[in-house]
Coordinates of C-alpha atoms and ligand atoms in Angstrom, one line a residue:
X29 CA -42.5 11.6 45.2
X30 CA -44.3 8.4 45.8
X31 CA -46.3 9.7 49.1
X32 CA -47.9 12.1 47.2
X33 CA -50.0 9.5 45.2
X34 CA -50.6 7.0 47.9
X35 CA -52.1 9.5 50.4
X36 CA -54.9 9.9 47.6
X37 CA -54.6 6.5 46.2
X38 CA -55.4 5.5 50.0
X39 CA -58.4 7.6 50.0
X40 CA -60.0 6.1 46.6
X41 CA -59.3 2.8 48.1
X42 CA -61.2 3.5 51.2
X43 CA -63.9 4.7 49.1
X44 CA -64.0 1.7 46.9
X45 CA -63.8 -0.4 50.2
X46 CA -66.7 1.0 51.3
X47 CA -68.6 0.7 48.0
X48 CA -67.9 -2.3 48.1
X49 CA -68.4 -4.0 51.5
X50 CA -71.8 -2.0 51.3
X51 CA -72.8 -4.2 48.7
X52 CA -71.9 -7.2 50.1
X53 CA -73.3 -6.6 53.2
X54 CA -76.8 -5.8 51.4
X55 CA -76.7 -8.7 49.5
X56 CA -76.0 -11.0 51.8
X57 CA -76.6 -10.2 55.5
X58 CA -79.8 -7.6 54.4
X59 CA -80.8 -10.4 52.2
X60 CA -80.5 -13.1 54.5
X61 CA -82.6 -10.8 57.5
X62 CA -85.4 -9.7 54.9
X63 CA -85.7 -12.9 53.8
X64 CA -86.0 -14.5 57.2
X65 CA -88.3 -11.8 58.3
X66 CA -90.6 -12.0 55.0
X67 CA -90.7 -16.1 56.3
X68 CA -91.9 -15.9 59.4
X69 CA -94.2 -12.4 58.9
X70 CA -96.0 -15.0 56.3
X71 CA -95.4 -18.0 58.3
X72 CA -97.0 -16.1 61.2
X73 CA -100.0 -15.1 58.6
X74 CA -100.1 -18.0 57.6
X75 CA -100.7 -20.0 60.8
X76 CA -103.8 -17.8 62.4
X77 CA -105.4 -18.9 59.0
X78 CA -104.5 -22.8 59.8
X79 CA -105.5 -21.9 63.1
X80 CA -109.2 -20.5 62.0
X81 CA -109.2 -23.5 60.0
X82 CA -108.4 -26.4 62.3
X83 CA -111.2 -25.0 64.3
X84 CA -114.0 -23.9 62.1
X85 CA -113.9 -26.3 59.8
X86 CA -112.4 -29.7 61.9
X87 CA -115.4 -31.1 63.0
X88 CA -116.9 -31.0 60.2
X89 CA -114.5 -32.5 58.2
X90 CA -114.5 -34.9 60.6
X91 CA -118.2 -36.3 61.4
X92 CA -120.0 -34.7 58.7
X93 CA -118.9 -34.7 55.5
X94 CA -115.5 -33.4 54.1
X95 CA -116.8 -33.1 50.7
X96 CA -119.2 -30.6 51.7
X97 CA -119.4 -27.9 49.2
X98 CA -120.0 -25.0 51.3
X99 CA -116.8 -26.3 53.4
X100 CA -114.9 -26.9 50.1
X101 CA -116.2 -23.2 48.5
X102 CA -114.9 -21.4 51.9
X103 CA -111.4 -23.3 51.9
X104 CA -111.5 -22.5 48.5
X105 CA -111.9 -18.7 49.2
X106 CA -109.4 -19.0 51.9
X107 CA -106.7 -20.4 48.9
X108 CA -106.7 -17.5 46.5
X109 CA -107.0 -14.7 49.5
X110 CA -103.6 -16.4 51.1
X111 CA -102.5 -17.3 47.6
X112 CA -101.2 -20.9 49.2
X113 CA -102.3 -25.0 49.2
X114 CA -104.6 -25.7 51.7
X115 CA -104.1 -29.2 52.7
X116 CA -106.0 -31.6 55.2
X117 CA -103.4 -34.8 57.1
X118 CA -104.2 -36.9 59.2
X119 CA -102.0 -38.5 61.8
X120 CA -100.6 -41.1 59.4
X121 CA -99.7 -38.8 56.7
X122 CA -102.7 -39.5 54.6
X123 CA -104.0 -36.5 52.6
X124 CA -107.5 -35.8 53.3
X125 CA -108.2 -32.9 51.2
X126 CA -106.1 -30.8 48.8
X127 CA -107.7 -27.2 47.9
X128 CA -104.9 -27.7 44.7
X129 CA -106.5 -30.5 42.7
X130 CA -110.2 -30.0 43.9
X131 CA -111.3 -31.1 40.6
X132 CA -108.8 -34.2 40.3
X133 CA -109.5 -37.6 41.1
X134 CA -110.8 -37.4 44.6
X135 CA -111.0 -41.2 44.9
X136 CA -107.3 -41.7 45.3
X137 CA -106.1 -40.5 48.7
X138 CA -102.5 -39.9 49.1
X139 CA -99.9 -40.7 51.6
X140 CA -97.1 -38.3 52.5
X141 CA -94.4 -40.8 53.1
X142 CA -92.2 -40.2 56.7
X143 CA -94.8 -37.5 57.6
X144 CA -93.9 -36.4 61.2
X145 CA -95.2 -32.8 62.5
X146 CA -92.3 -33.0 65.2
X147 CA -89.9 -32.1 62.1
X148 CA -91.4 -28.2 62.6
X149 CA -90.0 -28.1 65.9
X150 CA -90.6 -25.0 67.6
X151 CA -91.4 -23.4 64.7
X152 CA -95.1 -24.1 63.4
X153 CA -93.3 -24.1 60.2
X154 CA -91.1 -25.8 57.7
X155 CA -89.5 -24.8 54.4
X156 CA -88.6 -27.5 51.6
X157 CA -89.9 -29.7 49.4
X158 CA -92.2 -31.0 52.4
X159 CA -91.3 -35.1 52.3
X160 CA -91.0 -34.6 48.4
X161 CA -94.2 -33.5 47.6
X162 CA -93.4 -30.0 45.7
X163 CA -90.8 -29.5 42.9
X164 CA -89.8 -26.6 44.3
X165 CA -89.3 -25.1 48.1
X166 CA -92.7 -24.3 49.9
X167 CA -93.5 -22.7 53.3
X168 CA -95.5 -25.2 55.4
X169 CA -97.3 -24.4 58.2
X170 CA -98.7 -26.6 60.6
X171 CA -101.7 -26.4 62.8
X172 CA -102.8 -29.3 64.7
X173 CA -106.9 -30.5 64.3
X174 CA -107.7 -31.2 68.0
X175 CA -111.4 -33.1 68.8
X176 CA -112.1 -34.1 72.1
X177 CA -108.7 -33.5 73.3
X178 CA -106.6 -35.9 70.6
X179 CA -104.9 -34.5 67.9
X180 CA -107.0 -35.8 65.0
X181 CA -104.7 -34.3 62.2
X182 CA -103.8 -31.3 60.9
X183 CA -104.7 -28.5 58.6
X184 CA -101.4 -28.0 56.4
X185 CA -101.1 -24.4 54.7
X186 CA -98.1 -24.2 51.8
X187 CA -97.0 -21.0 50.1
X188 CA -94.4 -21.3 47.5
X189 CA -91.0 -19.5 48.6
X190 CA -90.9 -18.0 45.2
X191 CA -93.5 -15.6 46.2
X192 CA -90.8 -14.3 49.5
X193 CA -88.1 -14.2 46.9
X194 CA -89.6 -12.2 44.4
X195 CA -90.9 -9.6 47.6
X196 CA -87.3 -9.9 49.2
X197 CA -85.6 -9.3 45.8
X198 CA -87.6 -5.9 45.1
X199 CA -86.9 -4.9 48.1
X200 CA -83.1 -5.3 47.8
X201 CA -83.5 -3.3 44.9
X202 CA -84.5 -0.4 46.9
X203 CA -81.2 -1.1 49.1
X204 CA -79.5 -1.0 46.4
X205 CA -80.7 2.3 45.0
X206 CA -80.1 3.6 48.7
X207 CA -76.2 2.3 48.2
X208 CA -75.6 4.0 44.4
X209 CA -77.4 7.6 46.1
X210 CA -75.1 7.2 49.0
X211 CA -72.1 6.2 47.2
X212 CA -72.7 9.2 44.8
X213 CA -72.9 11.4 47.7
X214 CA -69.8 10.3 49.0
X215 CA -68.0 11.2 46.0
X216 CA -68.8 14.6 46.6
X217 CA -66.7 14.2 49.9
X218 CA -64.2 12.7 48.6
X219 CA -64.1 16.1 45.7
X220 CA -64.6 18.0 48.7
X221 CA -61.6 16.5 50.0
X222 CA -59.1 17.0 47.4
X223 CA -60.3 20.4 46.7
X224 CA -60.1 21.5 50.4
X225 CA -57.6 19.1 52.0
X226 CA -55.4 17.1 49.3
X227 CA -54.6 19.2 46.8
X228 CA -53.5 22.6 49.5
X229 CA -51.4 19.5 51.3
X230 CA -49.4 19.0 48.5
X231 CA -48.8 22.3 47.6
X232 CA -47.4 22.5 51.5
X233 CA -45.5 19.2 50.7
X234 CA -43.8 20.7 47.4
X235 CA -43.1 24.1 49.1
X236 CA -41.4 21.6 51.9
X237 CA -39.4 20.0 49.1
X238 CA -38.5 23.4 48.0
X239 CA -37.1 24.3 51.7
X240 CA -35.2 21.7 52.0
X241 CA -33.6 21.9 48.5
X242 CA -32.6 25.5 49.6
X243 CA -35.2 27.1 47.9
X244 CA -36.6 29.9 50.7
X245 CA -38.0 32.0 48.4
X246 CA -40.8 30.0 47.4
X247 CA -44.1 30.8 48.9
X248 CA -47.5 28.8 49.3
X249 CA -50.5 30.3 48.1
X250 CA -52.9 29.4 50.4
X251 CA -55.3 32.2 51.0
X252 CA -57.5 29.7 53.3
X253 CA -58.7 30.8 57.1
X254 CA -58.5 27.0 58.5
X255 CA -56.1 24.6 59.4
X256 CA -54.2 24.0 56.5
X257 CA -54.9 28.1 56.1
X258 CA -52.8 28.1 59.4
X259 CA -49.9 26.1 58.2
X260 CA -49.3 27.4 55.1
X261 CA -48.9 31.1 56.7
X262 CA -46.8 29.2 59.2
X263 CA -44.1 27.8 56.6
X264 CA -44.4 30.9 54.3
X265 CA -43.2 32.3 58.1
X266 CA -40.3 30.1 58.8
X267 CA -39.5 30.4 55.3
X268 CA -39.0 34.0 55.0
X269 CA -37.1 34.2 58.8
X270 CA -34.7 31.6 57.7
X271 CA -33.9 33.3 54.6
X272 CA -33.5 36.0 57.0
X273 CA -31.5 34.1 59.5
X274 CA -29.3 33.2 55.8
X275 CA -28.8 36.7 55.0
X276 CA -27.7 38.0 57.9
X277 CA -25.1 35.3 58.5
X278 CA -23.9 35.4 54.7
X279 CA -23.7 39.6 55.6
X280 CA -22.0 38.6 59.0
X281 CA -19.4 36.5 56.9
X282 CA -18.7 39.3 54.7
X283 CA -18.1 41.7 57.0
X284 CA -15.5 39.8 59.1
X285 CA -14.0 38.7 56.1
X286 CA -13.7 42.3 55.6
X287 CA -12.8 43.4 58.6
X288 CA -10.0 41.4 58.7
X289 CA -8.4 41.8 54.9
X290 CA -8.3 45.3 55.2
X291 CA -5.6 45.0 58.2
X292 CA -3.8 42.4 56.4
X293 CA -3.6 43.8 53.0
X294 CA -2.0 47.2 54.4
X295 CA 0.2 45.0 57.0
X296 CA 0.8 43.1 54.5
X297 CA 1.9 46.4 51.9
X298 CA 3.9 47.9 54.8
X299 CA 6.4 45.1 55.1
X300 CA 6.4 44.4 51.4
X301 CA 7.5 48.1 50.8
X302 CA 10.1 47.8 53.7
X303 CA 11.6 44.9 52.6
X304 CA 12.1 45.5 48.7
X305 CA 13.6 49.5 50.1
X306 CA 10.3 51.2 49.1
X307 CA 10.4 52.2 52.4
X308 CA 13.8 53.4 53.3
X309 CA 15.3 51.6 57.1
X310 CA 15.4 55.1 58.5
X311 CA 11.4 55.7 57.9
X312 CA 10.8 52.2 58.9
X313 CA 10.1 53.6 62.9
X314 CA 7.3 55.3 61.5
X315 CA 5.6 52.5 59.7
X316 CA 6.2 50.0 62.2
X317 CA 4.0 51.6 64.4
X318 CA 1.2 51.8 61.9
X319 CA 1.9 48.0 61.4
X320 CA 1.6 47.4 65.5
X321 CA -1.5 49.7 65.3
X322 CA -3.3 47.3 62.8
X323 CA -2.0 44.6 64.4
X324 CA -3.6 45.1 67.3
X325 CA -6.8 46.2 65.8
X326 CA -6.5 42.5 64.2
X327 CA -6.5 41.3 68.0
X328 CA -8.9 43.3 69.0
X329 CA -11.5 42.1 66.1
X330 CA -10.5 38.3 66.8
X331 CA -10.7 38.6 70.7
X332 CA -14.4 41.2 70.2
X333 CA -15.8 38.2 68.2
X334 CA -14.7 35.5 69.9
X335 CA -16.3 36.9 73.1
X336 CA -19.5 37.6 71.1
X337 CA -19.3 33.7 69.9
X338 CA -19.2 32.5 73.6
X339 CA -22.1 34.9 74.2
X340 CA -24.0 33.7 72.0
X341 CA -23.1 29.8 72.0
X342 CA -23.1 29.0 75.6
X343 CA -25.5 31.6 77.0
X344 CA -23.7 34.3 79.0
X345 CA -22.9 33.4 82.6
X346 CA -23.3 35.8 85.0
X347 CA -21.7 36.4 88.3
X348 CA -24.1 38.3 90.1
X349 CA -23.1 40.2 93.3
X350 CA -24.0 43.4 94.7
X351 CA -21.8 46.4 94.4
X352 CA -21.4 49.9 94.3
X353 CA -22.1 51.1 90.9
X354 CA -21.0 54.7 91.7
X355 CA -17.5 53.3 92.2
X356 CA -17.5 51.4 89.3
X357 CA -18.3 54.3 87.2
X358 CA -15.0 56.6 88.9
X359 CA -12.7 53.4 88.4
X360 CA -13.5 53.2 84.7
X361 CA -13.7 56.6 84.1
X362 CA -10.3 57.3 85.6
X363 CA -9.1 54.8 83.5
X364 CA -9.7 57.0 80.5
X365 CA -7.4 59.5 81.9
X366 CA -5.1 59.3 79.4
X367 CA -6.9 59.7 76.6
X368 CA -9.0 62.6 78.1
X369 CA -6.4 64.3 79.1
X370 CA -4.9 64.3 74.8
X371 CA -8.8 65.3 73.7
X372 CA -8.9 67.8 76.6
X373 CA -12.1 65.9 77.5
X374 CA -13.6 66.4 80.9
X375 CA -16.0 63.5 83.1
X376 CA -18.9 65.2 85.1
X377 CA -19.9 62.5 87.5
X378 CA -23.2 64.0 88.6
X379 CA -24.1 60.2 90.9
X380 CA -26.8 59.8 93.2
X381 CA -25.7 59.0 96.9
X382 CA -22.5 58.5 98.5
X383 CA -23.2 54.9 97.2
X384 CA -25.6 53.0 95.2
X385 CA -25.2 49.2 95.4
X386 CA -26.9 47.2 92.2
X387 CA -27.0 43.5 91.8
X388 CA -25.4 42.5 88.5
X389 CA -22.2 41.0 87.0
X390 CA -19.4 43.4 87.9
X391 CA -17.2 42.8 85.3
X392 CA -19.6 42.7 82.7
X393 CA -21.0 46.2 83.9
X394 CA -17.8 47.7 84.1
X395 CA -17.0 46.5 80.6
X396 CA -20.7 47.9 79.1
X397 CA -19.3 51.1 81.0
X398 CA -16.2 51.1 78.7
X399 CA -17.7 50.9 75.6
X400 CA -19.9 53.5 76.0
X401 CA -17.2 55.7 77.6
X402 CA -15.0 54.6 74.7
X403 CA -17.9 55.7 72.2
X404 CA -18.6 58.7 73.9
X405 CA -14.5 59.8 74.2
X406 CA -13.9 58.6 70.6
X407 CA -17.4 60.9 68.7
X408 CA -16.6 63.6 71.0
X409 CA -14.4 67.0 69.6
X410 CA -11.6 68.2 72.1
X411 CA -12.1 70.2 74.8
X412 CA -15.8 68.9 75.8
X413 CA -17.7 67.4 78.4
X414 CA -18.5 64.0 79.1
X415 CA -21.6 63.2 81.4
X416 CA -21.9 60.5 83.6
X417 CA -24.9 60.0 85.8
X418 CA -26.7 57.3 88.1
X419 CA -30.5 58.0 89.1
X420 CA -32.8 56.2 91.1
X421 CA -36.6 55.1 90.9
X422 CA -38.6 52.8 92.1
X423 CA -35.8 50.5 93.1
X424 CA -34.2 50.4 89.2
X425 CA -31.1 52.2 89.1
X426 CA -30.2 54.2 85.4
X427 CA -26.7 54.7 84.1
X428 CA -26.3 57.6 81.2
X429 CA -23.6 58.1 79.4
X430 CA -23.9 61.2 77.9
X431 CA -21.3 63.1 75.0
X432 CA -21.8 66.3 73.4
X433 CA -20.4 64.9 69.8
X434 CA -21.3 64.3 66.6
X435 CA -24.7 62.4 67.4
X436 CA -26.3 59.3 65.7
X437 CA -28.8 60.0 62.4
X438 CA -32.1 58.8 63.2
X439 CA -31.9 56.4 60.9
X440 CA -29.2 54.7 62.5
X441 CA -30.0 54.5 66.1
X442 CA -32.1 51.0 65.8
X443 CA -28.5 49.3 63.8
X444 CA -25.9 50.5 66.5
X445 CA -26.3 47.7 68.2
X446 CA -25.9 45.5 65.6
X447 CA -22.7 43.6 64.8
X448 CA -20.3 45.7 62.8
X449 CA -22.6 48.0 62.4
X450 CA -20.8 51.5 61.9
X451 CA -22.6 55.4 60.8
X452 CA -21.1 56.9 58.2
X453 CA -20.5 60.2 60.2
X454 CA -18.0 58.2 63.0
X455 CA -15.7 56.6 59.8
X456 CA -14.1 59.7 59.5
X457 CA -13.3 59.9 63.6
X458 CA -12.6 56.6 64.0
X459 CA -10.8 53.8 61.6
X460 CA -9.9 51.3 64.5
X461 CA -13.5 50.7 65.5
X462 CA -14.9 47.5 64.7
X463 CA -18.5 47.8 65.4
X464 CA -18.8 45.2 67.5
X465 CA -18.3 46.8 70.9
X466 CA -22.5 47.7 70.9
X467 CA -23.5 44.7 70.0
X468 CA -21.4 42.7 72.9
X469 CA -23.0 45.7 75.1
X470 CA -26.4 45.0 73.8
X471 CA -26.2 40.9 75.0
X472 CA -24.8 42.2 78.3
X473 CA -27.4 44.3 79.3
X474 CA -30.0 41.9 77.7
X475 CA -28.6 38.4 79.4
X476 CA -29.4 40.8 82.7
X477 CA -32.9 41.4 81.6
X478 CA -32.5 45.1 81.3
X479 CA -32.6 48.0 79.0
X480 CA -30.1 49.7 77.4
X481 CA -31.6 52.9 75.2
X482 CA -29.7 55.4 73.4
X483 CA -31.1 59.4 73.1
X484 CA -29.1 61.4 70.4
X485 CA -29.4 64.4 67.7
X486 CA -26.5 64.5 65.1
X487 CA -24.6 67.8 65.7
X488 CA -25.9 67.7 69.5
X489 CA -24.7 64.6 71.2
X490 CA -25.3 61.3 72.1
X491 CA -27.2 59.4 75.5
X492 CA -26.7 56.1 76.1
X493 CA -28.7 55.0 79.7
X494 CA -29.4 51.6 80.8
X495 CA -30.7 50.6 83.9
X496 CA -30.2 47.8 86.3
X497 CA -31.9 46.0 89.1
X498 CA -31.0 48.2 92.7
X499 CA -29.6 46.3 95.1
X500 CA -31.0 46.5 98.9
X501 CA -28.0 45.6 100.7
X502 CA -26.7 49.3 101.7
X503 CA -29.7 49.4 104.4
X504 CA -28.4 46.7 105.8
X505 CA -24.7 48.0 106.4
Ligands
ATP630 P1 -15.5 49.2 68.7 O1 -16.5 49.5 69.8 O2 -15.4 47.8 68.4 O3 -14.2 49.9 68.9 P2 -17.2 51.0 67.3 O4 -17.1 51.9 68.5 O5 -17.2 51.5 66.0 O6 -16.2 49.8 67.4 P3 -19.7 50.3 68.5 O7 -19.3 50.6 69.8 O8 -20.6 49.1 68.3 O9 -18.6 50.1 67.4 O10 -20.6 51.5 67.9 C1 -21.2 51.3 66.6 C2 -21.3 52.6 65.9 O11 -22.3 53.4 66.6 C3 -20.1 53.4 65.9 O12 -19.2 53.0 64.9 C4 -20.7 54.8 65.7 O13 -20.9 55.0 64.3 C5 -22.0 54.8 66.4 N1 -21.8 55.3 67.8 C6 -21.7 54.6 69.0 N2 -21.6 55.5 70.0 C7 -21.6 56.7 69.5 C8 -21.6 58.0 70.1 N3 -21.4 58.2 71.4 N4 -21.7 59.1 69.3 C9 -21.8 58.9 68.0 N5 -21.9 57.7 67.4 C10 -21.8 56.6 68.1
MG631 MG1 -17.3 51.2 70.5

C-alpha cells in the first residue's frame, strides 16, 4: 500500500532537509557572522596600531621631518607585523606617506580624490576599494592625527580582505567537516529507526491488513519489551479472541441449525409415513403425539433462544423487589407435582426461617428455580429425594438445589452453563432438553451480580447453590 513507503520516504526527506538547510545555513549565515566578526576583530587590531601611530609618530611627521629614517624603519616594522599599508592623509586627501611604495618616487604626492573620513561613520572603519585606490577590496581604518587640539590628518591602516576571506574560508571548512560527522551520525538514527520503529510498524500494518482480510490466524512476531513490543502482543490478542469470538458463533450456528433439523426431519418423516399409509390411520393417535411432543420442543428451542437473544442484546432488565424467597421455592416446587409424583420423587424443603425476604427480580428467580428443579427432577432415578435449602450468612442468602442422580463428570462442570451444552451421561435421560436452560440461568444470576456454583460427583448427585443479596425489610414488618 502506498502509506507504507511514504512514512519512510517522509523520514529520508526530513533527513535530506536537514542535510541540507544545514548547509545552507553554514554557508551563508555562519559565513556572513565569521566574516563580519573576522572584520571587525582585525579592524579593532587594526585601529590600536593607527592609534599608537597617530600619537607616537604625529608630531614628528609633522614639525620634524617625515622622511626620517628611524620613523620610516619603525612604520616599516609596524607594516609586515600587521601585514597591512600604512598610509599618512592629510585633511585634503593628500597622501603624505605610503609604507607600500617607500622606494617609489617620493617626489610625487598623491591626492585621494572625494576623501572624506565622515564616510567611516561610527565605525573607524571602511571596506572597498577606498575612493578607488586598490584593485581589490581593502579594510581601512581610520585614526585621526590630533596636534594642539585640530585634527591635522590621519594615519590610514589598509589590510586586504583577501586575507579575512581566506581565514573565514578555513574556517568554514571546519563547519563543514562538523556537518558531514553529524549528518553521518544521524544516519545511524535514521538505521536505528527502521530497525527498531519502521520496519516492526509494518509488520503490525501487514498483520492489520491480514485482520481485516479475515485472516485471524496470522500472528506478529515481535518479541520486543517496548511500545511497539506492547502492541504487537495487543493485536496478536484481539486477533486470537476474535477468532475465538468466530468460532464460537460459527459452533453456536451449528448447533441451532441442529437443534432444529432434528425435530423437523422426524416431524417431517412422521407425516410423510402417515400420509402415503406407512403408518396405518388407526396408529396415527400414537404418532401424533410424538409429532406434538417435537413440536413443542421446536417452541420451546425458538422461545429459550429468543429469550437468551434479548438477554444478551438489550441487557437484562431487572425488576428488583424484595420478597420471600422461602415461598418462592414451595410455589415452584409444587408446581412440579405432577411430575414428582410419576418419578416417585420427593422435595425436602429444609428453609431457614419462617421467612427470608431477598432483593432480586422475582420472576427471574423463580424461573433460575425451575431450571434447576427441572434438571434436578429430569437426572434424578425414581423414587429419590430432591433437596431444597436456603441458608443465611452475613446478610447473603444461598439457594441449593440438590439431586441424588446421575452427577456431572468433572470435566463437564465448567461447559454446563454454556449454550447447548449437553453431558453425554444426560442424552440417554433426556432427548427433549436443549441445553440452553443453564446458560439463560447463568445471565440471570450474573445480570444480579451473584454466584451461581454447581457441586457434583457422577454416580452421587448433583448441587446447584447460588446466592443472592438478603433483603432487610422483614425487621421492619
Ligand atoms: P433444557 O434446560 O433446555 O431443557 P437441558 O436441561 O439439557 O435443556 P441445561 O439445563 O442447560 O440443559 O443443562 C445442561 C446439561 O447439564 C444437561 O443437559 C445435563 O447434561 C447437565 N446437567 C444439568 N443439571 C444436571 C443435574 N442436576 N444432574 C446431572 N446433569 C445435569
Ligand atoms: Mg435444563
Amino acid at each position: 500500500m502506498k502509506y507504507k513507503k511514504t512514512l519512510y520516504l517522509k523520514f529520508i526527506l526530513a533527513y535530506l532537509a536537514f542535510g541540507l538547510t544545514g548547509f545552507v545555513l553554514i554557508s551563508t549565515l555562519f559565513y556572513r557572522l565569521t566574516f563580519d566578526d573576522l572584520v571587525r576583530e582585525k579592524a579593532a587590531a587594526l585601529y590600536k596600531e593607527a592609534t599608537l601611530i597617530s600619537t607616537r609618530y604625529a608630531d614628528s611627521i609633522y614639525y620634524e621631518t617625515l622622511e626620517a629614517d628611524d620613523v620610516r624603519d619603525q612604520l616599516e616594522a609596524i607594516d609586515t607585523l600587521t601585514q597591512s599599508v600604512i598610509w599618512i592623509v592629510n585633511t585634503d586627501g593628500e597622501l603624505l606617506y605610503s609604507s607600500s611604495d617607500s622606494g617609489a618616487d617620493e617626489e610625487k604626492t598623491q591626492v585621494i580624490e572625494n576623501f572624506n573620513p565622515t564616510d567611516a561613520g561610527n565605525n573607524y572603519y571602511m571596506i572597498g576599494s577606498f575612493y578607488g585606490s586598490f584593485d581589490d577590496d581593502v579594510l581601512s581604518v581610520l585614526s585621526p592625527i590630533n596636534s594642539d587640539f585640530r585634527i591635522k590628518g590621519y594615519v590610514v591602516l589598509h589590510y586586504y580582505l583577501k586575507g579575512i576571506t581566506e581565514t573565514t574560508e578555513s574556517i568554514m571548512n571546519t563547519y563543514y567537516l562538523a556537518l558531514g560527522i553529524l549528518f553521518l551520525l544521524s544516519l545511524l538514527v535514521l538505521v536505528v529507526f527502521t530497525v527498531v520503529v519502521y520496519r516492526p510498524l509494518r509488520k503490525i500494518t501487514k498483520a492489520t491488513e491480514e485482520y481485516a482480510d479475515g485472516n485471524l490466524t496470522h500472528t506478529i512476531e515481535i518479541d520486543k519489551d517496548d511500545e511497539i513490543g506492547h502492541l504487537a502482543a495487543s493485536l496478536n490478542y484481539m486477533a486470537s479472541e476474535l477468532s475465538k469470538g468466530e468460532d464460537n458463533q460459527k459452533q453456536f450456528i451449528a448447533n441451532v441449525s441442529h437443534d432444529f433439523r432434528s425435530p423437523l426431519t422426524s416431524i417431517k418423516g412422521y407425516i410423510e409415513a402417515m400420509e402415503d399409509g406407512t403408518i396405518p390411520p388407526e396408529m396415527s393417535g400414537k404418532y401424533l403425539k410424538i409429532v406434538l411432543n417435537e413440536t413443542e420442543r421446536l417452541t420451546k428451542l425458538t422461545n429459550s433462544l429468543l429469550q437468551l437473544n434479548n438477554l444478551n442484546t438489550r441487557g437484562m432488565h431487572l425488576d428488583i423487589t424484595d420478597f420471600d424467597i422461602n415461598a418462592v421455592i414451595k410455589d415452584t416446587a409444587a408446581s412440579f407435582e405432577g411430575t414428582c409424583r410419576a418419578k416417585r420423587i420427593r422435595f425436602k424443603l429444609v428453609l431457614c426461617g419462617e421467612k427470608l425476604f431477598v432483593t432480586a427480580d422475582m420472576g427471574r428467580i423463580q424461573q433460575v428455580l425451575y431450571n434447576l428443579i427441572d434438571n434436578a427432577i429430569k437426572f434424578s432415578d425414581t423414587n429419590s429425594q430432591i433437596k431444597l435449602e436456603t441458608s443465611e450468612k452475613n446478610d447473603t442468602v444461598f439457594v441449593s438445589v440438590k439431586d441424588s442422580g446421575i452427577g456431572i463428570p468433572k470435566e463437564s462442570q465448567k461447559l454446563i452453563f454454556d449454550r447447548f451444552y449437553k453431558t453425554d451421561l444426560s442424552r440417554g435421560k433426556d432427548k427433549k432438553g436443549t441445553g440452553l436452560g443453564l446458560a439463560i440461568t447463568k445471565e440471570i444470576i450474573n445480570a444480579h451480580h451473584e454466584n451461581i456454583n454447581v457441586i457434583s460427583t457422577v454416580g452421587v448427585g448433583t448441587e446447584f447453590i447460588f446466592t443472592l443479596p438478603r433483603s432487610r425489610i422483614e425487621e421492619e414488618i
